[in-house]
Amino acid sequence: MPETKQSVLGISFDGVAMSGLIAEFLKVAHFFHAEGYETYLNLGYDIKADKGNFFRKTANEKNLLPAWVELCDFELDVLKGRYNEEFVSSILDAYVTRDLDIPIDVNAQIEELSDAIADALVNKFNELNVAYLIVENGTLPENIIFTSALYKAIERYGVASKLGKYVFWRDHDLMQTSEPLGAKYGAFPYKNVPKPKRSNFIQYIVQHDFNRRHLVSWANVSNISVIPNCFSMERKMPTLKNSSSRSAFGIPENAFLIAHCTRIIPQKRIDRELYLLSELMKRLPQKDIYLFVTGDPAENPAESEKLIAYANQLGISKQVVFGGCFPTFDSDFLNGTKSEGFTVWDILANADLSSFLTSYDYESYGNPIGEAIAAGVPYLTSTYSLYDDVYGRSGFQGILMKTSKDHDGMPEPEFVNEVAEAIANPRQLKQIAEKNFELGKQLLSMEFLNGKIRAFLKTSRSNRSKKTVVQRYSASV
């Protein structure tokens, strides 16, 4: 019988159907899809315990993804009595957040379960004839049982299949950069968190040098590449606005439009955009200024209601559009066709400014800025903790609201004045956006990302044995 077509498999530790993590996976997977590999994705329902999806089978989630991606579940149902969200949550709380010593009997349970899960993973790798594995956020210790299992499975399958470096292990978030003030993941040196292992099969990847330095100092591994989040930039900057998306939401053609394209959660600090709009309207009464906010109001209903009430309190509700959830910025590129409705790209293509006044310690990257750069739109942002590492030191320019660990409040008059002056000088804004766009083509484009993947594959293929049939490691749970 002919061998099953080789595949690339993604494993997300996010535990949700669609997120920024999934969007970044799709960009890497798109390269492999174009090379002829089958593409599979596991959403991490049986990994992350706080999303309420443990042991849920994927079904309609397929509709959220490009047609070339197939979802797959790991066969872990037989472990339900011992491996479940209650046990995973208790491990996270006691031995990660509170950093307690792991008792011998609990450690034995963790080892036993991670061995059984590793066997199930290897069986799935064999079934799908996995040639490359993409792990998203595997180091962040949401589930140290599964992390340990995955490391075991990678080694077993790599040895049995005589592979070279076949794993992209991409850490978007690390303990140091994922809401560190809340200490969800305990304190350095994170004694119970599985550290990245030296492996002949794994290429570790982070998005910026801050995370690389911390990973090196904590785990003492040197095999780490820095690859930023990248965006589809082959489209030219919009010179004529597509007025249809404006009219669809009741925004006048000649209004000055500020877009905030994120989720509606407290950490994104959308209240800052509302306050900024109210202050701009006072300073520029002759200007018709609108704010467009994307995001699913059902994700955090309390925050949505709070923002609507705040807009009413400020007297700006007629100038604010809560547009709802939209397909991602790169969805048309990844799908290969134009979306039926509007995407984040369409919103930005109609915007005069992109605003991202996020909390100081929440972001591990800051995609809305990269999306604005790729759309040729000027941006304003808070100087969140990683802004300089991701964008500032690379030479990108925006209007900056100064924030810090000790100063993370509302926009101050100096910042509001700077934004007002920029709005009154659209030619200068356009020049900044053009410079950002040209720099972005060098540092943040899909062509840049694809070049990094090709370099990885060249090294990987030179290290793997020539074979026509994958040697099977057989295991059963």
Tab-separated table of C-alpha atoms in Angstrom:
chain	number	residue	atom	x	y	z
A	1	MET	CA	0.000	0.000	0.000
A	2	PRO	CA	1.254	3.531	-0.687
A	3	GLU	CA	2.557	5.443	2.316
A	4	THR	CA	0.314	8.073	3.862
A	5	LYS	CA	1.119	11.559	2.657
A	6	GLN	CA	3.478	13.371	5.018
A	7	SER	CA	1.989	16.026	7.251
A	8	VAL	CA	2.710	18.957	9.520
A	9	LEU	CA	0.932	18.875	12.874
A	10	GLY	CA	0.336	21.866	15.130
A	11	ILE	CA	-0.298	21.585	18.875
A	12	SER	CA	-1.650	24.697	20.562
A	13	PHE	CA	-1.497	25.064	24.344
A	14	ASP	CA	-4.163	27.810	24.146
A	15	GLY	CA	-7.237	25.593	24.476
A	16	VAL	CA	-9.490	27.745	22.279
A	17	ALA	CA	-10.719	27.502	18.707
A	18	MET	CA	-9.339	30.809	17.426
A	19	SER	CA	-6.788	33.164	18.936
A	20	GLY	CA	-3.664	35.096	18.035
A	21	LEU	CA	-1.715	31.918	18.754
A	22	ILE	CA	-3.727	29.989	16.156
A	23	ALA	CA	-3.340	32.826	13.639
A	24	GLU	CA	0.437	32.675	14.007
A	25	PHE	CA	0.411	28.886	13.613
A	26	LEU	CA	-1.529	29.231	10.369
A	27	LYS	CA	1.105	31.554	8.914
A	28	VAL	CA	3.862	28.965	9.436
A	29	ALA	CA	1.622	26.080	8.404
A	30	HIS	CA	0.699	27.925	5.200
A	31	PHE	CA	4.301	27.516	4.034
A	32	PHE	CA	4.104	23.730	4.487
A	33	HIS	CA	0.685	23.619	2.836
A	34	ALA	CA	2.161	25.344	-0.226
A	35	GLU	CA	4.920	22.693	-0.220
A	36	GLY	CA	2.332	19.903	-0.441
A	37	TYR	CA	2.111	18.720	3.175
A	38	GLU	CA	-1.185	17.806	4.792
A	39	THR	CA	-1.916	20.155	7.698
A	40	TYR	CA	-3.404	19.129	11.054
A	41	LEU	CA	-4.059	21.106	14.218
A	42	ASN	CA	-4.844	20.092	17.778
A	43	LEU	CA	-6.468	22.989	19.655
A	44	GLY	CA	-5.248	21.951	23.112
A	45	TYR	CA	-8.661	21.237	24.593
A	46	ASP	CA	-7.105	18.423	26.665
A	47	ILE	CA	-4.187	20.620	27.740
A	48	LYS	CA	-5.488	23.916	29.153
A	49	ALA	CA	-7.841	23.389	32.062
A	50	ASP	CA	-9.400	26.837	32.522
A	51	LYS	CA	-11.294	27.096	29.220
A	52	GLY	CA	-13.992	24.540	30.021
A	53	ASN	CA	-13.148	22.421	26.968
A	54	PHE	CA	-11.438	19.392	28.517
A	55	PHE	CA	-12.220	16.219	26.500
A	56	ARG	CA	-14.458	18.186	24.160
A	57	LYS	CA	-14.277	16.823	20.610
A	58	THR	CA	-13.672	19.328	17.831
A	59	ALA	CA	-16.471	19.759	15.306
A	60	ASN	CA	-17.781	23.129	14.126
A	61	GLU	CA	-14.448	24.789	14.943
A	62	LYS	CA	-13.363	23.659	11.486
A	63	ASN	CA	-15.487	26.493	10.051
A	64	LEU	CA	-13.166	29.043	11.657
A	65	LEU	CA	-10.085	27.739	9.875
A	66	PRO	CA	-8.871	27.684	6.264
A	67	ALA	CA	-10.143	24.723	4.258
A	68	TRP	CA	-6.654	23.217	4.034
A	69	VAL	CA	-6.441	22.681	7.819
A	70	GLU	CA	-7.862	19.547	9.439
A	71	LEU	CA	-8.495	19.358	13.174
A	72	CYS	CA	-7.399	16.324	15.134
A	73	ASP	CA	-8.053	15.111	18.674
A	74	PHE	CA	-5.706	12.993	20.768
A	75	GLU	CA	-7.236	9.768	22.065
A	76	LEU	CA	-7.020	10.402	25.813
A	77	ASP	CA	-10.552	9.448	26.891
A	78	VAL	CA	-9.344	6.274	28.643
A	79	LEU	CA	-7.401	8.508	31.056
A	80	LYS	CA	-10.458	10.530	32.158
A	81	GLY	CA	-10.554	9.050	35.643
A	82	ARG	CA	-6.969	10.111	36.375
A	83	TYR	CA	-6.248	12.926	33.913
A	84	ASN	CA	-8.849	15.687	34.005
A	85	GLU	CA	-9.209	19.445	34.399
A	86	GLU	CA	-9.528	19.224	38.196
A	87	PHE	CA	-6.206	17.416	38.536
A	88	VAL	CA	-4.455	19.667	36.022
A	89	SER	CA	-5.781	22.782	37.770
A	90	SER	CA	-4.660	21.528	41.171
A	91	ILE	CA	-1.139	20.892	39.834
A	92	LEU	CA	-0.988	24.399	38.357
A	93	ASP	CA	-2.233	26.023	41.558
A	94	ALA	CA	-0.122	24.125	44.085
A	95	TYR	CA	3.135	23.386	42.303
A	96	VAL	CA	3.414	26.227	39.793
A	97	THR	CA	1.579	29.277	41.163
A	98	ARG	CA	2.338	28.560	44.844
A	99	ASP	CA	5.635	26.799	44.076
A	100	LEU	CA	5.135	24.042	46.656
A	101	ASP	CA	7.310	20.940	46.650
A	102	ILE	CA	5.737	18.100	44.659
A	103	PRO	CA	5.101	15.079	46.948
A	104	ILE	CA	6.548	11.745	45.845
A	105	ASP	CA	3.136	10.189	45.205
A	106	VAL	CA	1.937	13.150	43.119
A	107	ASN	CA	5.171	13.126	41.150
A	108	ALA	CA	4.630	9.422	40.451
A	109	GLN	CA	1.132	10.226	39.148
A	110	ILE	CA	2.545	12.937	36.884
A	111	GLU	CA	5.171	10.577	35.495
A	112	GLU	CA	2.678	7.766	34.915
A	113	LEU	CA	0.214	10.038	33.143
A	114	SER	CA	2.870	11.766	31.031
A	115	ASP	CA	4.097	8.341	29.852
A	116	ALA	CA	0.573	7.297	28.859
A	117	ILE	CA	-0.085	10.603	27.080
A	118	ALA	CA	3.276	10.336	25.291
A	119	ASP	CA	2.241	6.938	23.926
A	120	ALA	CA	-1.034	8.401	22.640
A	121	LEU	CA	0.837	11.263	20.989
A	122	VAL	CA	3.288	8.972	19.238
A	123	ASN	CA	0.409	6.851	17.965
A	124	LYS	CA	-1.166	9.993	16.495
A	125	PHE	CA	2.162	11.092	14.953
A	126	ASN	CA	2.409	7.693	13.275
A	127	GLU	CA	-1.204	7.769	12.107
A	128	LEU	CA	-0.724	11.179	10.473
A	129	ASN	CA	2.795	10.423	9.215
A	130	VAL	CA	4.063	13.609	10.817
A	131	ALA	CA	7.126	15.084	9.144
A	132	TYR	CA	7.136	18.381	11.075
A	133	LEU	CA	5.621	19.363	14.389
A	134	ILE	CA	4.763	22.952	15.419
A	135	VAL	CA	4.287	23.468	19.162
A	136	GLU	CA	2.671	26.757	20.206
A	137	ASN	CA	3.373	28.003	23.752
A	138	GLY	CA	4.582	24.658	25.079
A	139	THR	CA	6.878	26.083	27.748
A	140	LEU	CA	4.269	28.199	29.531
A	141	PRO	CA	3.317	25.850	32.422
A	142	GLU	CA	-0.439	25.620	31.998
A	143	ASN	CA	-0.103	21.828	32.150
A	144	ILE	CA	3.257	20.380	33.171
A	145	ILE	CA	1.899	16.831	32.736
A	146	PHE	CA	1.255	17.349	29.031
A	147	THR	CA	4.478	19.305	28.542
A	148	SER	CA	6.498	16.405	29.955
A	149	ALA	CA	4.546	13.965	27.778
A	150	LEU	CA	5.203	16.002	24.655
A	151	TYR	CA	8.956	16.073	25.248
A	152	LYS	CA	8.922	12.274	25.680
A	153	ALA	CA	6.865	11.779	22.509
A	154	ILE	CA	9.159	14.035	20.458
A	155	GLU	CA	12.219	12.018	21.449
A	156	ARG	CA	10.586	8.610	20.902
A	157	TYR	CA	9.145	9.480	17.516
A	158	GLY	CA	12.271	11.304	16.374
A	159	VAL	CA	14.532	8.379	17.213
A	160	ALA	CA	12.231	5.715	15.741
A	161	SER	CA	11.666	7.716	12.546
A	162	LYS	CA	15.324	8.744	12.197
A	163	LEU	CA	14.449	12.411	11.896
A	164	GLY	CA	16.560	15.530	12.151
A	165	LYS	CA	15.229	18.732	13.686
A	166	TYR	CA	11.554	18.291	12.930
A	167	VAL	CA	9.989	20.390	15.726
A	168	PHE	CA	9.308	24.133	15.743
A	169	TRP	CA	8.840	24.843	19.472
A	170	ARG	CA	7.499	28.406	19.482
A	171	ASP	CA	7.131	30.270	22.753
A	172	HIS	CA	4.953	33.334	22.283
A	173	ASP	CA	4.621	33.784	26.057
A	174	LEU	CA	7.012	32.958	28.849
A	175	MET	CA	6.513	33.287	32.577
A	176	GLN	CA	8.512	36.533	32.657
A	177	THR	CA	6.292	38.217	30.058
A	178	SER	CA	2.843	36.737	30.717
A	179	GLU	CA	1.188	39.001	33.289
A	180	PRO	CA	4.206	38.773	35.631
A	181	LEU	CA	2.678	41.128	38.214
A	182	GLY	CA	-0.090	38.564	38.821
A	183	ALA	CA	2.476	35.761	39.408
A	184	LYS	CA	0.182	33.096	37.907
A	185	TYR	CA	3.230	31.009	37.054
A	186	GLY	CA	5.039	31.411	40.340
A	187	ALA	CA	8.443	32.961	40.874
A	188	PHE	CA	11.823	32.543	39.225
A	189	PRO	CA	13.443	30.007	38.917
A	190	TYR	CA	10.090	28.161	38.465
A	191	LYS	CA	11.417	24.985	40.056
A	192	ASN	CA	8.570	22.660	38.991
A	193	VAL	CA	8.232	23.888	35.402
A	194	PRO	CA	9.716	21.564	32.748
A	195	LYS	CA	12.614	23.421	31.187
A	196	PRO	CA	13.288	23.323	27.440
A	197	LYS	CA	15.489	20.319	26.819
A	198	ARG	CA	18.596	20.003	24.714
A	199	SER	CA	17.361	17.907	21.811
A	200	ASN	CA	18.498	16.841	18.361
A	201	PHE	CA	14.896	17.185	17.220
A	202	ILE	CA	13.780	20.619	18.495
A	203	GLN	CA	14.374	24.154	17.241
A	204	TYR	CA	13.250	26.639	19.881
A	205	ILE	CA	11.782	29.898	18.595
A	206	VAL	CA	10.844	33.122	20.376
A	207	GLN	CA	9.503	36.398	18.985
A	208	HIS	CA	12.044	38.842	20.357
A	209	ASP	CA	15.426	39.015	22.040
A	210	PHE	CA	14.003	39.718	25.507
A	211	ASN	CA	12.462	36.236	25.603
A	212	ARG	CA	15.591	34.681	24.081
A	213	ARG	CA	17.779	36.125	26.841
A	214	HIS	CA	15.421	34.928	29.559
A	215	LEU	CA	15.129	31.452	28.059
A	216	VAL	CA	18.905	31.129	27.835
A	217	SER	CA	19.456	32.266	31.417
A	218	TRP	CA	16.684	30.050	32.820
A	219	ALA	CA	16.995	26.839	30.807
A	220	ASN	CA	20.621	27.026	29.649
A	221	VAL	CA	19.738	26.120	26.058
A	222	SER	CA	21.400	27.866	23.157
A	223	ASN	CA	19.396	26.490	20.238
A	224	ILE	CA	16.966	29.430	20.098
A	225	SER	CA	15.984	31.472	17.046
A	226	VAL	CA	14.294	34.870	17.139
A	227	ILE	CA	11.491	35.126	14.572
A	228	PRO	CA	8.974	37.966	14.978
A	229	ASN	CA	5.309	37.667	14.143
A	230	CYS	CA	4.953	38.453	10.448
A	231	PHE	CA	2.148	39.756	8.275
A	232	SER	CA	0.978	39.648	4.694
A	233	MET	CA	2.382	42.807	3.087
A	234	GLU	CA	2.190	42.019	-0.604
A	235	ARG	CA	-0.864	44.218	-0.875
A	236	LYS	CA	-0.092	47.854	-1.557
A	237	MET	CA	-1.000	50.528	0.935
A	238	PRO	CA	-4.566	51.659	0.328
A	239	THR	CA	-4.622	54.983	-1.463
A	240	LEU	CA	-8.400	55.088	-1.944
A	241	LYS	CA	-10.635	54.089	0.938
A	242	ASN	CA	-13.209	51.419	0.354
A	243	SER	CA	-16.180	53.348	1.712
A	244	SER	CA	-18.420	50.289	1.953
A	245	SER	CA	-17.148	49.248	5.374
A	246	ARG	CA	-17.577	52.803	6.647
A	247	SER	CA	-21.125	53.136	5.400
A	248	ALA	CA	-21.999	49.668	6.700
A	249	PHE	CA	-21.327	50.919	10.228
A	250	GLY	CA	-22.698	54.431	9.841
A	251	ILE	CA	-19.308	56.161	9.697
A	252	PRO	CA	-19.250	59.241	7.425
A	253	GLU	CA	-16.902	59.099	4.457
A	254	ASN	CA	-14.933	62.162	5.548
A	255	ALA	CA	-14.767	61.388	9.269
A	256	PHE	CA	-11.367	60.809	10.885
A	257	LEU	CA	-11.413	57.154	11.939
A	258	ILE	CA	-9.380	55.621	14.756
A	259	ALA	CA	-9.426	51.804	14.862
A	260	HIS	CA	-8.793	49.625	17.895
A	261	CYS	CA	-8.506	46.017	16.656
A	262	THR	CA	-8.149	43.657	19.612
A	263	ARG	CA	-10.293	41.650	22.007
A	264	ILE	CA	-12.668	43.315	24.457
A	265	ILE	CA	-11.037	42.426	27.768
A	266	PRO	CA	-9.928	44.699	30.650
A	267	GLN	CA	-6.228	44.198	29.932
A	268	LYS	CA	-6.523	45.883	26.521
A	269	ARG	CA	-7.541	49.159	28.224
A	270	ILE	CA	-10.129	50.258	25.665
A	271	ASP	CA	-11.289	52.771	28.272
A	272	ARG	CA	-8.164	54.730	27.339
A	273	GLU	CA	-9.302	55.001	23.727
A	274	LEU	CA	-12.706	56.231	24.862
A	275	TYR	CA	-11.162	58.858	27.103
A	276	LEU	CA	-8.758	59.892	24.339
A	277	LEU	CA	-11.640	60.312	21.881
A	278	SER	CA	-13.563	62.509	24.301
A	279	GLU	CA	-10.511	64.738	24.837
A	280	LEU	CA	-9.763	64.948	21.103
A	281	MET	CA	-13.329	66.046	20.404
A	282	LYS	CA	-12.817	68.929	22.869
A	283	ARG	CA	-9.544	69.994	21.249
A	284	LEU	CA	-10.688	69.509	17.650
A	285	PRO	CA	-14.384	70.478	17.643
A	286	GLN	CA	-14.256	71.109	13.901
A	287	LYS	CA	-13.206	67.473	13.264
A	288	ASP	CA	-15.672	64.588	12.948
A	289	ILE	CA	-13.757	61.832	14.801
A	290	TYR	CA	-14.927	58.229	15.199
A	291	LEU	CA	-13.569	55.253	17.131
A	292	PHE	CA	-14.089	51.717	15.788
A	293	VAL	CA	-13.631	48.873	18.305
A	294	THR	CA	-13.464	45.238	17.237
A	295	GLY	CA	-13.897	42.231	19.519
A	296	ASP	CA	-16.522	39.760	20.647
A	297	PRO	CA	-18.649	41.409	23.377
A	298	ALA	CA	-19.597	37.948	24.674
A	299	GLU	CA	-16.012	37.134	25.645
A	300	ASN	CA	-16.245	39.440	28.645
A	301	PRO	CA	-19.799	40.823	28.894
A	302	ALA	CA	-19.013	42.803	32.044
A	303	GLU	CA	-16.199	44.685	30.307
A	304	SER	CA	-18.365	45.346	27.235
A	305	GLU	CA	-21.160	46.769	29.383
A	306	LYS	CA	-18.657	48.849	31.345
A	307	LEU	CA	-17.222	50.367	28.155
A	308	ILE	CA	-20.638	51.188	26.706
A	309	ALA	CA	-21.607	52.873	29.973
A	310	TYR	CA	-18.335	54.820	30.010
A	311	ALA	CA	-18.888	56.042	26.436
A	312	ASN	CA	-22.344	57.242	27.468
A	313	GLN	CA	-20.897	58.960	30.517
A	314	LEU	CA	-18.354	60.777	28.340
A	315	GLY	CA	-21.046	61.782	25.876
A	316	ILE	CA	-19.316	60.155	22.904
A	317	SER	CA	-21.482	57.080	22.292
A	318	LYS	CA	-22.569	58.336	18.846
A	319	GLN	CA	-18.901	58.507	17.803
A	320	VAL	CA	-18.032	54.976	18.961
A	321	VAL	CA	-18.761	51.832	16.946
A	322	PHE	CA	-18.472	48.447	18.630
A	323	GLY	CA	-18.242	46.408	15.452
A	324	GLY	CA	-18.062	42.876	16.851
A	325	CYS	CA	-15.798	39.994	15.907
A	326	PHE	CA	-13.935	39.968	12.586
A	327	PRO	CA	-11.734	37.444	10.762
A	328	THR	CA	-8.046	38.043	11.381
A	329	PHE	CA	-5.916	40.519	9.467
A	330	ASP	CA	-4.320	37.791	7.335
A	331	SER	CA	-7.427	35.626	6.880
A	332	ASP	CA	-7.793	36.402	3.164
A	333	PHE	CA	-4.134	35.549	2.560
A	334	LEU	CA	-4.435	32.268	4.454
A	335	ASN	CA	-7.732	31.265	2.860
A	336	GLY	CA	-6.620	32.175	-0.644
A	337	THR	CA	-9.947	33.934	-1.256
A	338	LYS	CA	-11.617	37.193	-0.217
A	339	SER	CA	-13.772	36.827	2.875
A	340	GLU	CA	-17.496	37.363	2.354
A	341	GLY	CA	-17.644	39.911	5.157
A	342	PHE	CA	-15.209	42.476	6.489
A	343	THR	CA	-11.897	41.487	8.053
A	344	VAL	CA	-9.503	43.335	10.340
A	345	TRP	CA	-7.660	44.274	7.128
A	346	ASP	CA	-10.774	46.031	5.794
A	347	ILE	CA	-11.220	47.969	9.022
A	348	LEU	CA	-7.602	49.134	9.013
A	349	ALA	CA	-7.735	49.967	5.299
A	350	ASN	CA	-10.510	52.423	6.170
A	351	ALA	CA	-8.820	53.843	9.264
A	352	ASP	CA	-6.715	56.985	9.577
A	353	LEU	CA	-5.058	55.824	12.807
A	354	SER	CA	-4.663	52.526	14.648
A	355	SER	CA	-4.733	52.774	18.438
A	356	PHE	CA	-3.296	50.239	20.893
A	357	LEU	CA	-3.204	51.782	24.368
A	358	THR	CA	-2.812	48.441	26.101
A	359	SER	CA	-1.813	47.612	29.702
A	360	TYR	CA	1.849	47.849	30.608
A	361	ASP	CA	2.429	44.210	31.598
A	362	TYR	CA	-0.062	42.174	29.534
A	363	GLU	CA	1.322	41.939	25.999
A	364	SER	CA	3.962	39.427	24.955
A	365	TYR	CA	4.200	40.907	21.450
A	366	GLY	CA	1.550	43.372	20.252
A	367	ASN	CA	0.149	42.235	16.898
A	368	PRO	CA	-2.138	45.285	16.362
A	369	ILE	CA	0.934	47.431	15.757
A	370	GLY	CA	2.363	45.016	13.186
A	371	GLU	CA	-1.019	44.828	11.483
A	372	ALA	CA	-1.198	48.616	11.276
A	373	ILE	CA	2.298	48.701	9.776
A	374	ALA	CA	1.330	46.072	7.209
A	375	ALA	CA	-1.833	47.983	6.314
A	376	GLY	CA	0.095	51.212	5.841
A	377	VAL	CA	-1.727	52.915	8.707
A	378	PRO	CA	-0.001	55.131	11.317
A	379	TYR	CA	-0.339	53.958	14.896
A	380	LEU	CA	-0.412	55.240	18.431
A	381	THR	CA	0.388	52.977	21.353
A	382	SER	CA	1.201	52.828	25.013
A	383	THR	CA	4.826	52.018	25.765
A	384	TYR	CA	3.968	48.605	27.197
A	385	SER	CA	6.843	46.625	28.671
A	386	LEU	CA	7.933	44.944	25.422
A	387	TYR	CA	7.210	47.733	22.950
A	388	ASP	CA	10.859	48.705	22.488
A	389	ASP	CA	12.014	45.084	22.197
A	390	VAL	CA	9.437	44.309	19.510
A	391	TYR	CA	9.054	47.547	17.550
A	392	GLY	CA	10.849	50.570	18.971
A	393	ARG	CA	14.448	49.395	18.628
A	394	SER	CA	13.760	48.168	15.088
A	395	GLY	CA	13.041	51.742	14.013
A	396	PHE	CA	9.235	51.734	13.745
A	397	GLN	CA	7.647	55.059	14.657
A	398	GLY	CA	4.354	55.748	16.398
A	399	ILE	CA	2.759	58.266	18.723
A	400	LEU	CA	3.706	56.989	22.168
A	401	MET	CA	1.782	57.225	25.414
A	402	LYS	CA	4.411	56.771	28.125
A	403	THR	CA	3.530	54.013	30.595
A	404	SER	CA	5.522	52.011	33.135
A	405	LYS	CA	5.029	49.493	35.909
A	406	ASP	CA	4.315	52.363	38.287
A	407	HIS	CA	2.494	54.665	35.842
A	408	ASP	CA	-0.213	52.884	33.861
A	409	GLY	CA	-3.158	55.261	34.037
A	410	MET	CA	-5.223	57.312	31.606
A	411	PRO	CA	-3.771	59.441	28.760
A	412	GLU	CA	-2.246	62.676	30.027
A	413	PRO	CA	-2.767	66.103	28.390
A	414	GLU	CA	0.652	66.096	26.696
A	415	PHE	CA	-0.152	62.850	24.881
A	416	VAL	CA	-3.640	64.026	23.910
A	417	ASN	CA	-2.132	67.219	22.508
A	418	GLU	CA	0.400	65.232	20.489
A	419	VAL	CA	-2.357	63.092	18.966
A	420	ALA	CA	-4.449	66.174	18.199
A	421	GLU	CA	-1.505	67.825	16.437
A	422	ALA	CA	-0.905	64.669	14.384
A	423	ILE	CA	-4.568	64.520	13.327
A	424	ALA	CA	-4.273	68.127	12.183
A	425	ASN	CA	-1.212	67.189	10.089
A	426	PRO	CA	-2.294	64.190	7.987
A	427	ARG	CA	0.599	64.562	5.529
A	428	GLN	CA	3.129	63.888	8.277
A	429	LEU	CA	1.116	60.898	9.493
A	430	LYS	CA	1.102	59.457	5.984
A	431	GLN	CA	4.875	59.864	5.650
A	432	ILE	CA	5.454	58.002	8.925
A	433	ALA	CA	3.136	55.201	7.827
A	434	GLU	CA	4.989	54.853	4.509
A	435	LYS	CA	8.350	54.605	6.280
A	436	ASN	CA	6.958	51.980	8.658
A	437	PHE	CA	5.527	50.017	5.732
A	438	GLU	CA	8.866	49.920	3.876
A	439	LEU	CA	10.716	48.833	7.014
A	440	GLY	CA	8.001	46.268	7.693
A	441	LYS	CA	8.557	44.659	4.299
A	442	GLN	CA	12.128	43.941	5.393
A	443	LEU	CA	11.454	42.789	8.964
A	444	LEU	CA	7.821	41.665	9.315
A	445	SER	CA	6.688	40.287	5.955
A	446	MET	CA	5.587	36.768	5.078
A	447	GLU	CA	8.575	36.628	2.705
A	448	PHE	CA	10.854	37.218	5.696
A	449	LEU	CA	9.083	34.428	7.634
A	450	ASN	CA	9.255	32.004	4.714
A	451	GLY	CA	12.977	32.636	4.396
A	452	LYS	CA	13.453	31.686	8.044
A	453	ILE	CA	11.447	28.486	7.537
A	454	ARG	CA	13.490	27.535	4.471
A	455	ALA	CA	16.701	27.952	6.469
A	456	PHE	CA	15.286	25.716	9.199
A	457	LEU	CA	14.251	23.052	6.698
A	458	LYS	CA	17.664	23.093	5.046
A	459	THR	CA	19.313	22.285	8.378
A	460	SER	CA	16.627	19.763	9.273
A	461	ARG	CA	16.846	17.837	6.027
A	462	SER	CA	20.626	17.660	6.150
A	463	ASN	CA	20.352	15.966	9.565
A	464	ARG	CA	17.632	13.433	8.887
A	465	SER	CA	18.223	9.994	7.451
A	466	LYS	CA	17.005	9.217	3.951
A	467	LYS	CA	13.986	6.979	4.178
A	468	THR	CA	11.037	5.943	2.123
A	469	VAL	CA	8.933	4.515	4.924
A	470	VAL	CA	8.644	5.910	8.435
A	471	GLN	CA	9.759	3.353	11.035
A	472	ARG	CA	6.845	3.005	13.380
A	473	TYR	CA	7.055	3.279	17.148
A	474	SER	CA	3.948	1.467	18.273
A	475	ALA	CA	2.382	2.229	21.601
A	476	SER	CA	-1.048	1.990	23.133
A	477	VAL	CA	-2.606	3.815	26.019
